[in-house]
C-alpha cells in the first residue's frame, strides 16, 4: 500500500508519542520535562532496527532473510547502556526480546554472545531480562552462548 509522506510522518509521530507516553512525569519545570522526554526519545534510537515491516533484512552475506521477528543491531553493551537496556525491557519488553533474539541469532554464527572490550555485558542483559519476566526468546540457545562466553577459550573457537 502506497503512503504519502504526510501519512508516514503522522504514523511515525503517533508511534513515538505512544512510546514516550508510557512514562508520565510530574513536577519540575517545562525545561526539565523537555530534557527528560528528549533523553527518553534518544534512548530508543539504538539499537537500530534492521528488518523491514515484513521482518526481512539483508544478512552479512547480502542475502534477504526473515527470522520471524524484528531484527536489531547489537546494542551498545558498555557502561550506562546496560541501564538503558533495562529501561528498554521495562517500557518495550517485546523489543528487548527481539534484541535478545537478534544477538542470539548472530551468536550462533560466531559461537558467542557479543562482548565489548573487557566485559561480557550481554550476559547481564539476557539474564536480567529473563529475571524481569522477558522469556519469549530461546532461553536454552541464549544460555548456551552465554556459557560459551564464560567457559570456551575464544582464541580456540576463532573469537578474538
PDB file of N, CA, C and O in Angstrom, residues 22 26 43 60 67 76 112 115 125 135:
ATOM      1  N   UNK A  22       4.455   6.300  27.719  1.00  0.00           N
ATOM      2  CA  UNK A  22       4.478   5.196  28.676  1.00  0.00           C
ATOM      3  C   UNK A  22       5.033   5.637  30.026  1.00  0.00           C
ATOM      4  O   UNK A  22       4.865   4.944  31.024  1.00  0.00           O
ATOM      5  N   UNK A  26       5.846  14.265  36.591  1.00  0.00           N
ATOM      6  CA  UNK A  26       5.200  15.432  37.175  1.00  0.00           C
ATOM      7  C   UNK A  26       6.251  16.206  37.953  1.00  0.00           C
ATOM      8  O   UNK A  26       7.297  15.678  38.314  1.00  0.00           O
ATOM      9  N   UNK A  43      17.122   7.594  23.870  1.00  0.00           N
ATOM     10  CA  UNK A  43      17.490   6.267  24.368  1.00  0.00           C
ATOM     11  C   UNK A  43      16.897   5.152  23.509  1.00  0.00           C
ATOM     12  O   UNK A  43      17.383   4.023  23.536  1.00  0.00           O
ATOM     13  N   UNK A  60      24.695 -10.596   6.650  1.00  0.00           N
ATOM     14  CA  UNK A  60      26.089 -10.242   6.374  1.00  0.00           C
ATOM     15  C   UNK A  60      26.554 -10.752   5.013  1.00  0.00           C
ATOM     16  O   UNK A  60      27.487 -10.194   4.423  1.00  0.00           O
ATOM     17  N   UNK A  67      13.740 -13.890   9.870  1.00  0.00           N
ATOM     18  CA  UNK A  67      13.861 -14.778  11.027  1.00  0.00           C
ATOM     19  C   UNK A  67      12.555 -14.879  11.816  1.00  0.00           C
ATOM     20  O   UNK A  67      12.499 -15.583  12.818  1.00  0.00           O
ATOM     21  N   UNK A  76      24.710  -1.258  22.267  1.00  0.00           N
ATOM     22  CA  UNK A  76      25.959  -0.971  22.936  1.00  0.00           C
ATOM     23  C   UNK A  76      25.832  -1.541  24.340  1.00  0.00           C
ATOM     24  O   UNK A  76      24.910  -1.212  25.066  1.00  0.00           O
ATOM     25  N   UNK A 112      29.376 -17.279  20.172  1.00  0.00           N
ATOM     26  CA  UNK A 112      29.428 -16.489  21.391  1.00  0.00           C
ATOM     27  C   UNK A 112      28.432 -15.337  21.305  1.00  0.00           C
ATOM     28  O   UNK A 112      28.132 -14.852  20.224  1.00  0.00           O
ATOM     29  N   UNK A 115      30.595  -9.368  22.984  1.00  0.00           N
ATOM     30  CA  UNK A 115      31.288  -8.808  24.144  1.00  0.00           C
ATOM     31  C   UNK A 115      31.794  -7.434  23.745  1.00  0.00           C
ATOM     32  O   UNK A 115      31.812  -7.082  22.566  1.00  0.00           O
ATOM     33  N   UNK A 125      22.436  -8.438  30.395  1.00  0.00           N
ATOM     34  CA  UNK A 125      21.218  -8.038  29.687  1.00  0.00           C
ATOM     35  C   UNK A 125      20.267  -9.225  29.537  1.00  0.00           C
ATOM     36  O   UNK A 125      19.079  -9.137  29.879  1.00  0.00           O
ATOM     37  N   UNK A 135      10.699 -13.646  28.651  1.00  0.00           N
ATOM     38  CA  UNK A 135      11.086 -15.039  28.393  1.00  0.00           C
ATOM     39  C   UNK A 135      10.704 -15.519  26.992  1.00  0.00           C
ATOM     40  O   UNK A 135      10.876 -16.697  26.685  1.00  0.00           O
TER      41      UNK A 135
END
